[in-house]
mmCIF file of C-alpha atoms in Angstrom:
data_model
loop_
_atom_site.group_PDB
_atom_site.id
_atom_site.type_symbol
_atom_site.label_atom_id
_atom_site.label_comp_id
_atom_site.label_asym_id
_atom_site.label_seq_id
_atom_site.Cartn_x
_atom_site.Cartn_y
_atom_site.Cartn_z
ATOM 1 C CA MET A 1205 63.099 51.795 87.378
ATOM 2 C CA VAL A 1206 66.562 51.928 88.927
ATOM 3 C CA PRO A 1207 66.654 53.310 92.503
ATOM 4 C CA HIS A 1208 68.710 56.364 93.457
ATOM 5 C CA PRO A 1209 72.306 55.349 94.315
ATOM 6 C CA ALA A 1210 71.822 56.462 97.928
ATOM 7 C CA VAL A 1211 68.681 54.312 98.230
ATOM 8 C CA GLN A 1212 70.467 51.365 96.631
ATOM 9 C CA ALA A 1213 73.391 51.741 99.065
ATOM 10 C CA ALA A 1214 71.014 51.885 102.039
ATOM 11 C CA ILE A 1215 69.207 48.739 100.839
ATOM 12 C CA ASP A 1216 72.489 46.846 100.402
ATOM 13 C CA LEU A 1217 73.699 48.058 103.806
ATOM 14 C CA SER A 1218 70.503 46.944 105.573
ATOM 15 C CA ALA A 1219 70.266 43.594 103.803
ATOM 16 C CA GLY A 1220 73.934 42.895 104.522
ATOM 17 C CA ALA A 1221 73.452 43.693 108.217
ATOM 18 C CA ILE A 1222 70.489 41.310 108.496
ATOM 19 C CA GLY A 1223 72.427 38.632 106.636
ATOM 20 C CA GLY A 1224 75.362 39.068 109.026
ATOM 21 C CA ALA A 1225 73.116 38.540 112.052
ATOM 22 C CA ALA A 1226 71.686 35.353 110.515
ATOM 23 C CA CYS A 1227 75.231 34.109 109.884
ATOM 24 C CA VAL A 1228 76.239 34.559 113.549
ATOM 25 C CA PHE A 1229 73.222 32.877 115.132
ATOM 26 C CA SER A 1230 73.487 29.854 112.837
ATOM 27 C CA GLY A 1231 77.232 29.266 113.192
ATOM 28 C CA GLN A 1232 78.631 30.746 116.428
ATOM 29 C CA PRO A 1233 79.313 27.461 118.342
ATOM 30 C CA LEU A 1234 81.357 26.107 115.446
ATOM 31 C CA ASP A 1235 83.223 29.405 115.151
ATOM 32 C CA THR A 1236 84.128 29.174 118.848
ATOM 33 C CA ALA A 1237 85.586 25.698 118.301
ATOM 34 C CA LYS A 1238 87.532 27.009 115.307
ATOM 35 C CA VAL A 1239 89.171 29.854 117.270
ATOM 36 C CA LYS A 1240 90.072 27.579 120.200
ATOM 37 C CA MET A 1241 91.673 25.012 117.893
ATOM 38 C CA GLN A 1242 93.546 27.678 115.936
ATOM 39 C CA THR A 1243 95.013 29.272 119.064
ATOM 40 C CA PHE A 1244 95.646 26.132 121.149
ATOM 41 C CA PRO A 1245 96.063 23.241 118.664
ATOM 42 C CA LEU A 1246 97.913 21.062 121.186
ATOM 43 C CA LEU A 1247 95.093 21.181 123.756
ATOM 44 C CA TYR A 1248 92.548 19.374 121.603
ATOM 45 C CA ARG A 1249 92.654 16.093 119.706
ATOM 46 C CA GLY A 1250 90.119 17.243 117.156
ATOM 47 C CA PHE A 1251 86.898 19.101 116.524
ATOM 48 C CA LEU A 1252 84.618 16.861 118.599
ATOM 49 C CA HIS A 1253 87.044 16.867 121.540
ATOM 50 C CA CYS A 1254 87.187 20.664 121.472
ATOM 51 C CA PHE A 1255 83.426 21.061 121.071
ATOM 52 C CA LEU A 1256 82.518 18.599 123.834
ATOM 53 C CA SER A 1257 85.250 19.840 126.201
ATOM 54 C CA THR A 1258 83.983 23.390 125.858
ATOM 55 C CA TYR A 1259 80.416 22.261 126.503
ATOM 56 C CA ARG A 1260 81.394 20.208 129.594
ATOM 57 C CA GLN A 1261 83.582 22.951 131.073
ATOM 58 C CA GLU A 1262 81.592 26.053 130.185
ATOM 59 C CA GLY A 1263 78.175 24.822 129.082
ATOM 60 C CA LEU A 1264 76.159 26.127 126.150
ATOM 61 C CA ARG A 1265 77.155 29.637 127.165
ATOM 62 C CA GLY A 1266 80.786 28.761 126.470
ATOM 63 C CA LEU A 1267 79.965 27.734 122.903
ATOM 64 C CA TYR A 1268 78.241 31.082 122.378
ATOM 65 C CA GLN A 1269 81.007 33.060 124.101
ATOM 66 C CA GLY A 1270 81.818 36.132 122.053
ATOM 67 C CA THR A 1271 78.383 36.311 120.422
ATOM 68 C CA ALA A 1272 77.939 40.031 121.185
ATOM 69 C CA PRO A 1273 81.162 41.141 119.456
ATOM 70 C CA ALA A 1274 80.542 38.512 116.769
ATOM 71 C CA LEU A 1275 77.211 40.176 116.039
ATOM 72 C CA LEU A 1276 78.905 43.572 115.916
ATOM 73 C CA ALA A 1277 81.639 42.115 113.707
ATOM 74 C CA ASN A 1278 79.373 40.315 111.245
ATOM 75 C CA VAL A 1279 76.620 42.913 111.125
ATOM 76 C CA GLY A 1280 79.157 45.701 110.633
ATOM 77 C CA GLU A 1281 81.330 43.734 108.223
ATOM 78 C CA ASN A 1282 78.507 42.478 106.026
ATOM 79 C CA ALA A 1283 76.672 45.798 106.031
ATOM 80 C CA VAL A 1284 79.805 47.550 104.748
ATOM 81 C CA LEU A 1285 80.787 44.592 102.558
ATOM 82 C CA PHE A 1286 77.511 44.314 100.678
ATOM 83 C CA MET A 1287 77.107 48.082 100.385
ATOM 84 C CA GLY A 1288 80.674 48.232 99.052
ATOM 85 C CA TYR A 1289 79.937 45.251 96.810
ATOM 86 C CA GLY A 1290 77.154 47.208 95.106
ATOM 87 C CA VAL A 1291 79.265 50.366 94.794
ATOM 88 C CA CYS A 1292 82.333 48.482 93.555
ATOM 89 C CA GLN A 1293 80.264 46.744 90.892
ATOM 90 C CA GLU A 1294 79.509 50.176 89.465
ATOM 91 C CA VAL A 1295 83.216 51.074 89.623
ATOM 92 C CA VAL A 1296 84.158 47.838 87.849
ATOM 93 C CA ARG A 1297 81.512 48.549 85.230
ATOM 94 C CA LEU A 1298 82.978 52.004 84.601
ATOM 95 C CA VAL A 1299 86.551 50.690 84.456
ATOM 96 C CA CYS A 1300 85.572 47.900 82.059
ATOM 97 C CA GLY A 1301 83.472 50.226 79.934
ATOM 98 C CA GLY A 1302 80.343 48.132 80.387
ATOM 99 C CA ARG A 1303 76.854 49.537 80.774
ATOM 100 C CA ALA A 1304 73.727 47.502 81.449
ATOM 101 C CA GLU A 1305 70.298 48.456 80.202
ATOM 102 C CA GLY A 1306 68.580 50.505 82.890
ATOM 103 C CA GLY A 1307 71.711 50.462 85.050
ATOM 104 C CA ALA A 1308 71.325 46.868 86.227
ATOM 105 C CA SER A 1309 74.370 44.816 87.173
ATOM 106 C CA SER A 1310 73.591 41.877 84.887
ATOM 107 C CA ASP A 1311 76.234 42.927 82.355
ATOM 108 C CA LEU A 1312 79.050 42.072 84.777
ATOM 109 C CA SER A 1313 80.600 38.633 84.518
ATOM 110 C CA ASP A 1314 80.995 36.424 87.575
ATOM 111 C CA THR A 1315 84.743 37.213 87.596
ATOM 112 C CA GLN A 1316 84.083 40.955 87.510
ATOM 113 C CA LYS A 1317 81.690 40.611 90.427
ATOM 114 C CA ALA A 1318 84.348 38.635 92.287
ATOM 115 C CA CYS A 1319 86.770 41.537 91.765
ATOM 116 C CA ALA A 1320 84.169 43.957 93.123
ATOM 117 C CA GLY A 1321 83.720 41.826 96.229
ATOM 118 C CA SER A 1322 87.479 41.635 96.726
ATOM 119 C CA VAL A 1323 87.870 45.427 96.669
ATOM 120 C CA ALA A 1324 84.849 45.894 98.948
ATOM 121 C CA SER A 1325 86.454 43.624 101.554
ATOM 122 C CA ILE A 1326 89.225 46.184 102.165
ATOM 123 C CA PHE A 1327 86.669 48.582 103.635
ATOM 124 C CA SER A 1328 84.851 45.897 105.606
ATOM 125 C CA SER A 1329 88.182 44.822 107.174
ATOM 126 C CA LEU A 1330 88.408 48.162 108.973
ATOM 127 C CA VAL A 1331 85.050 47.448 110.618
ATOM 128 C CA LEU A 1332 85.710 43.768 111.221
ATOM 129 C CA CYS A 1333 89.151 43.831 112.853
ATOM 130 C CA PRO A 1334 88.312 45.549 116.188
ATOM 131 C CA THR A 1335 85.151 43.549 116.833
ATOM 132 C CA GLU A 1336 86.726 40.251 115.792
ATOM 133 C CA LEU A 1337 89.647 40.904 118.155
ATOM 134 C CA LEU A 1338 87.171 41.147 121.048
ATOM 135 C CA LYS A 1339 85.325 38.032 119.874
ATOM 136 C CA CYS A 1340 88.474 35.912 119.579
ATOM 137 C CA ARG A 1341 89.737 36.963 122.998
ATOM 138 C CA LEU A 1342 86.440 36.132 124.659
ATOM 139 C CA GLN A 1343 86.302 32.761 122.922
ATOM 140 C CA ALA A 1344 89.819 31.806 124.069
ATOM 141 C CA MET A 1345 89.672 33.335 127.562
ATOM 142 C CA HIS A 1346 89.196 29.998 129.354
ATOM 143 C CA GLU A 1347 92.314 28.467 127.787
ATOM 144 C CA MET A 1348 94.440 31.577 128.370
ATOM 145 C CA ALA A 1349 93.549 31.527 132.065
ATOM 146 C CA ALA A 1350 94.064 27.755 132.377
ATOM 147 C CA LEU A 1351 97.560 28.029 130.862
ATOM 148 C CA GLY A 1352 98.480 30.869 133.198
ATOM 149 C CA LYS A 1353 98.972 33.385 130.385
ATOM 150 C CA ILE A 1354 96.568 35.842 132.009
ATOM 151 C CA PRO A 1355 96.147 36.373 135.767
ATOM 152 C CA THR A 1356 92.383 36.108 135.993
ATOM 153 C CA ARG A 1357 89.527 34.909 133.830
ATOM 154 C CA ARG A 1358 88.061 38.167 132.550
ATOM 155 C CA SER A 1359 85.116 36.925 130.549
ATOM 156 C CA THR A 1360 82.955 39.986 129.933
ATOM 157 C CA LEU A 1361 82.999 42.120 126.820
ATOM 158 C CA TRP A 1362 83.496 45.329 128.792
ATOM 159 C CA SER A 1363 86.459 43.916 130.722
ATOM 160 C CA VAL A 1364 88.182 42.958 127.455
ATOM 161 C CA VAL A 1365 87.541 46.431 126.013
ATOM 162 C CA GLN A 1366 89.035 48.017 129.149
ATOM 163 C CA ASP A 1367 92.053 45.709 128.974
ATOM 164 C CA VAL A 1368 92.790 46.651 125.347
ATOM 165 C CA MET A 1369 92.418 50.367 126.073
ATOM 166 C CA ARG A 1370 94.632 50.195 129.157
ATOM 167 C CA LYS A 1371 97.458 48.245 127.516
ATOM 168 C CA ASP A 1372 97.462 49.459 123.911
ATOM 169 C CA GLY A 1373 95.071 52.393 123.551
ATOM 170 C CA PRO A 1374 92.618 52.766 120.641
ATOM 171 C CA LEU A 1375 95.096 51.348 118.105
ATOM 172 C CA GLY A 1376 95.166 48.127 120.106
ATOM 173 C CA PHE A 1377 91.794 47.206 118.612
ATOM 174 C CA PHE A 1378 93.470 46.957 115.197
ATOM 175 C CA GLN A 1379 95.977 44.261 116.154
ATOM 176 C CA GLY A 1380 95.750 41.709 113.371
ATOM 177 C CA LEU A 1381 94.593 44.237 110.740
ATOM 178 C CA THR A 1382 97.330 43.234 108.276
ATOM 179 C CA SER A 1383 96.394 39.569 108.479
ATOM 180 C CA THR A 1384 92.692 40.471 108.301
ATOM 181 C CA ILE A 1385 93.187 42.358 105.017
ATOM 182 C CA ALA A 1386 95.517 39.616 103.729
ATOM 183 C CA ARG A 1387 92.712 37.156 104.423
ATOM 184 C CA GLU A 1388 89.778 39.217 103.175
ATOM 185 C CA VAL A 1389 91.015 40.427 99.771
ATOM 186 C CA PRO A 1390 91.749 37.026 98.157
ATOM 187 C CA GLY A 1391 89.102 35.342 100.293
ATOM 188 C CA TYR A 1392 86.227 37.491 99.120
ATOM 189 C CA PHE A 1393 87.323 37.189 95.498
ATOM 190 C CA CYS A 1394 86.771 33.452 95.929
ATOM 191 C CA PHE A 1395 83.666 33.996 98.081
ATOM 192 C CA PHE A 1396 81.721 36.160 95.653
ATOM 193 C CA GLY A 1397 83.181 34.426 92.612
ATOM 194 C CA ALA A 1398 82.068 30.975 93.762
ATOM 195 C CA TYR A 1399 78.686 32.307 94.921
ATOM 196 C CA GLU A 1400 77.918 34.042 91.625
ATOM 197 C CA LEU A 1401 79.249 31.128 89.566
ATOM 198 C CA SER A 1402 77.091 28.682 91.545
ATOM 199 C CA ARG A 1403 74.013 30.855 91.069
ATOM 200 C CA THR A 1404 74.724 31.068 87.342
ATOM 201 C CA SER A 1405 75.065 27.283 87.156
ATOM 202 C CA PHE A 1406 71.805 26.729 89.050
ATOM 203 C CA ALA A 1407 70.025 29.277 86.844
ATOM 204 C CA ARG A 1408 71.150 27.487 83.685
ATOM 205 C CA TYR A 1409 70.208 24.080 85.063
ATOM 206 C CA LEU A 1410 66.773 25.251 86.237
ATOM 207 C CA GLY A 1411 66.152 27.468 83.222
ATOM 208 C CA THR A 1412 65.422 30.555 85.347
ATOM 209 C CA GLY A 1413 66.993 33.887 86.180
ATOM 210 C CA LYS A 1414 69.668 34.070 88.892
ATOM 211 C CA ASP A 1415 67.239 35.840 91.221
ATOM 212 C CA ASP A 1416 64.620 33.098 90.856
ATOM 213 C CA ILE A 1417 66.568 29.921 91.632
ATOM 214 C CA GLY A 1418 64.887 29.319 94.999
ATOM 215 C CA VAL A 1419 65.878 28.876 98.641
ATOM 216 C CA VAL A 1420 67.938 25.678 98.519
ATOM 217 C CA PRO A 1421 70.106 26.719 95.522
ATOM 218 C CA ILE A 1422 70.792 30.083 97.188
ATOM 219 C CA MET A 1423 71.888 28.376 100.408
ATOM 220 C CA LEU A 1424 74.027 25.862 98.508
ATOM 221 C CA SER A 1425 75.601 28.700 96.520
ATOM 222 C CA GLY A 1426 76.346 30.560 99.746
ATOM 223 C CA GLY A 1427 77.859 27.422 101.263
ATOM 224 C CA CYS A 1428 79.999 26.908 98.158
ATOM 225 C CA GLY A 1429 81.235 30.494 98.358
ATOM 226 C CA GLY A 1430 82.095 30.117 102.040
ATOM 227 C CA ALA A 1431 83.928 26.828 101.492
ATOM 228 C CA CYS A 1432 86.049 28.336 98.705
ATOM 229 C CA LEU A 1433 86.893 31.336 100.892
ATOM 230 C CA TRP A 1434 88.087 29.259 103.844
ATOM 231 C CA LEU A 1435 90.028 26.707 101.807
ATOM 232 C CA VAL A 1436 92.055 29.530 100.266
ATOM 233 C CA VAL A 1437 92.641 31.812 103.258
ATOM 234 C CA TYR A 1438 92.483 29.557 106.313
ATOM 235 C CA PRO A 1439 96.216 29.766 107.213
ATOM 236 C CA MET A 1440 95.988 33.585 107.263
ATOM 237 C CA ASP A 1441 92.925 33.388 109.479
ATOM 238 C CA CYS A 1442 94.828 31.105 111.858
ATOM 239 C CA VAL A 1443 97.658 33.633 112.118
ATOM 240 C CA LYS A 1444 95.141 36.424 112.695
ATOM 241 C CA SER A 1445 93.488 34.511 115.545
ATOM 242 C CA ARG A 1446 96.877 33.842 117.168
ATOM 243 C CA ILE A 1447 97.814 37.508 117.010
ATOM 244 C CA GLN A 1448 94.496 38.744 118.362
ATOM 245 C CA VAL A 1449 94.306 36.242 121.233
ATOM 246 C CA LEU A 1450 97.943 36.024 122.323
ATOM 247 C CA SER A 1451 98.477 39.790 122.037
ATOM 248 C CA MET A 1452 96.554 40.145 125.307
ATOM 249 C CA THR A 1453 99.810 39.077 127.010
ATOM 250 C CA GLY A 1454 101.501 42.101 125.444
ATOM 251 C CA GLN A 1455 104.202 40.056 123.692
ATOM 252 C CA GLN A 1456 102.671 38.815 120.438
ATOM 253 C CA ALA A 1457 104.672 39.390 117.230
ATOM 254 C CA GLY A 1458 103.401 40.646 113.879
ATOM 255 C CA PHE A 1459 101.952 38.734 110.952
ATOM 256 C CA LEU A 1460 105.097 37.437 109.223
ATOM 257 C CA LYS A 1461 106.942 36.510 112.443
ATOM 258 C CA THR A 1462 103.872 34.755 113.840
ATOM 259 C CA LEU A 1463 103.456 32.822 110.575
ATOM 260 C CA VAL A 1464 107.106 31.744 110.541
ATOM 261 C CA ASP A 1465 107.056 30.804 114.236
ATOM 262 C CA VAL A 1466 103.974 28.614 113.808
ATOM 263 C CA VAL A 1467 105.483 26.778 110.826
ATOM 264 C CA GLN A 1468 108.889 26.300 112.477
ATOM 265 C CA VAL A 1469 107.625 25.218 115.897
ATOM 266 C CA GLU A 1470 104.368 23.387 115.106
ATOM 267 C CA GLY A 1471 104.554 22.651 111.395
ATOM 268 C CA ILE A 1472 102.340 23.665 108.486
ATOM 269 C CA ARG A 1473 99.557 21.425 109.760
ATOM 270 C CA ALA A 1474 99.020 23.788 112.718
ATOM 271 C CA LEU A 1475 97.912 26.493 110.270
ATOM 272 C CA TYR A 1476 94.900 24.298 109.447
ATOM 273 C CA SER A 1477 93.837 23.552 113.030
ATOM 274 C CA GLY A 1478 90.082 24.068 113.291
ATOM 275 C CA LEU A 1479 89.403 23.687 109.563
ATOM 276 C CA THR A 1480 86.850 20.907 110.154
ATOM 277 C CA PRO A 1481 84.364 22.979 112.227
ATOM 278 C CA THR A 1482 84.912 25.864 109.828
ATOM 279 C CA LEU A 1483 83.866 23.804 106.805
ATOM 280 C CA ILE A 1484 80.953 22.256 108.720
ATOM 281 C CA ARG A 1485 79.841 25.760 109.692
ATOM 282 C CA THR A 1486 80.081 27.022 106.118
ATOM 283 C CA LEU A 1487 76.787 25.670 104.743
ATOM 284 C CA PRO A 1488 74.392 26.777 107.504
ATOM 285 C CA ALA A 1489 76.163 30.064 108.279
ATOM 286 C CA ASN A 1490 76.849 31.303 104.754
ATOM 287 C CA GLY A 1491 73.639 29.775 103.459
ATOM 288 C CA ALA A 1492 71.735 31.779 106.078
ATOM 289 C CA LEU A 1493 73.793 34.878 105.254
ATOM 290 C CA PHE A 1494 72.945 34.903 101.566
ATOM 291 C CA LEU A 1495 69.377 33.708 102.035
ATOM 292 C CA ALA A 1496 68.669 36.545 104.478
ATOM 293 C CA TYR A 1497 70.536 39.039 102.293
ATOM 294 C CA GLU A 1498 68.788 38.113 99.053
ATOM 295 C CA ALA A 1499 65.336 37.905 100.663
ATOM 296 C CA CYS A 1500 65.668 41.231 102.491
ATOM 297 C CA ARG A 1501 67.213 42.954 99.500
ATOM 298 C CA SER A 1502 64.447 41.715 97.205
ATOM 299 C CA LEU A 1503 61.775 42.852 99.660
ATOM 300 C CA MET A 1504 63.305 46.304 100.127
ATOM 301 C CA MET A 1505 63.885 46.744 96.395
ATOM 302 C CA SER A 1506 60.200 46.057 95.765
ATOM 303 C CA ARG A 1507 59.188 48.526 98.488
ATOM 304 C CA PHE A 1508 61.731 51.334 98.080
ATOM 305 C CA GLY A 1509 63.499 50.686 94.782
ATOM 306 C CA ASN A 1510 60.984 52.445 92.577
#
């Protein structure tokens, strides 16, 4: 029996939120290294230098700097994303004229599901942008203070919130929204497309249904989806991080000007600074995301879906 649409949306929302939390706890130190390398590529020789320098200077706490807003960002983003993913699958089904027996989503192809995920990411961007701005600023606070770009080292979440409100007002939390959407829409097409295609491949190889492929294939599929996302959209993410961090000085340009400035001054290679920790982070973080999502969704569907 197919659950009521409101119940289905609530299940997807809850499972996405739990998956987002699992993603943060499993990958936050590597995300911190990524943001530092994106924003200050000339300060670090590579991933290990950045990671070890952060640990020596700030300790384990420095590697987990920005965890609170990261939790808000990922829980909020993935809750909205996966709820929107379910809703958009129904929209795609209506547009394509498809109808599955009993209302299930199995009639959609992997490409159609990728399109649904891409559209859903527009809504999740509105939730993600403000919280990710706070996370990126906290992660790069040490370097901004060391370079003299900010007068003091304000390293608490509340102090960053107050700073944004004082300088830019409520709209200041949406600095980098254009680059966030530019990253999310193509990125999540690749993300969900690669995830669903990997699950389909595992299901065929194992001779089972996509929902019965097991823990390791789900994690590998999630890692594959994450790797495809970042390989496609990483330059846009780099520009977004620059805007969100350097805008605390009050002088940061918009998306296109920042992109052009980075390429002209530092070269195209600078747009890929921090890609190594990002790809290393992909398997545990996105594997945990989808494993938690699928497990929680399956449990809640069995309890509340009938």
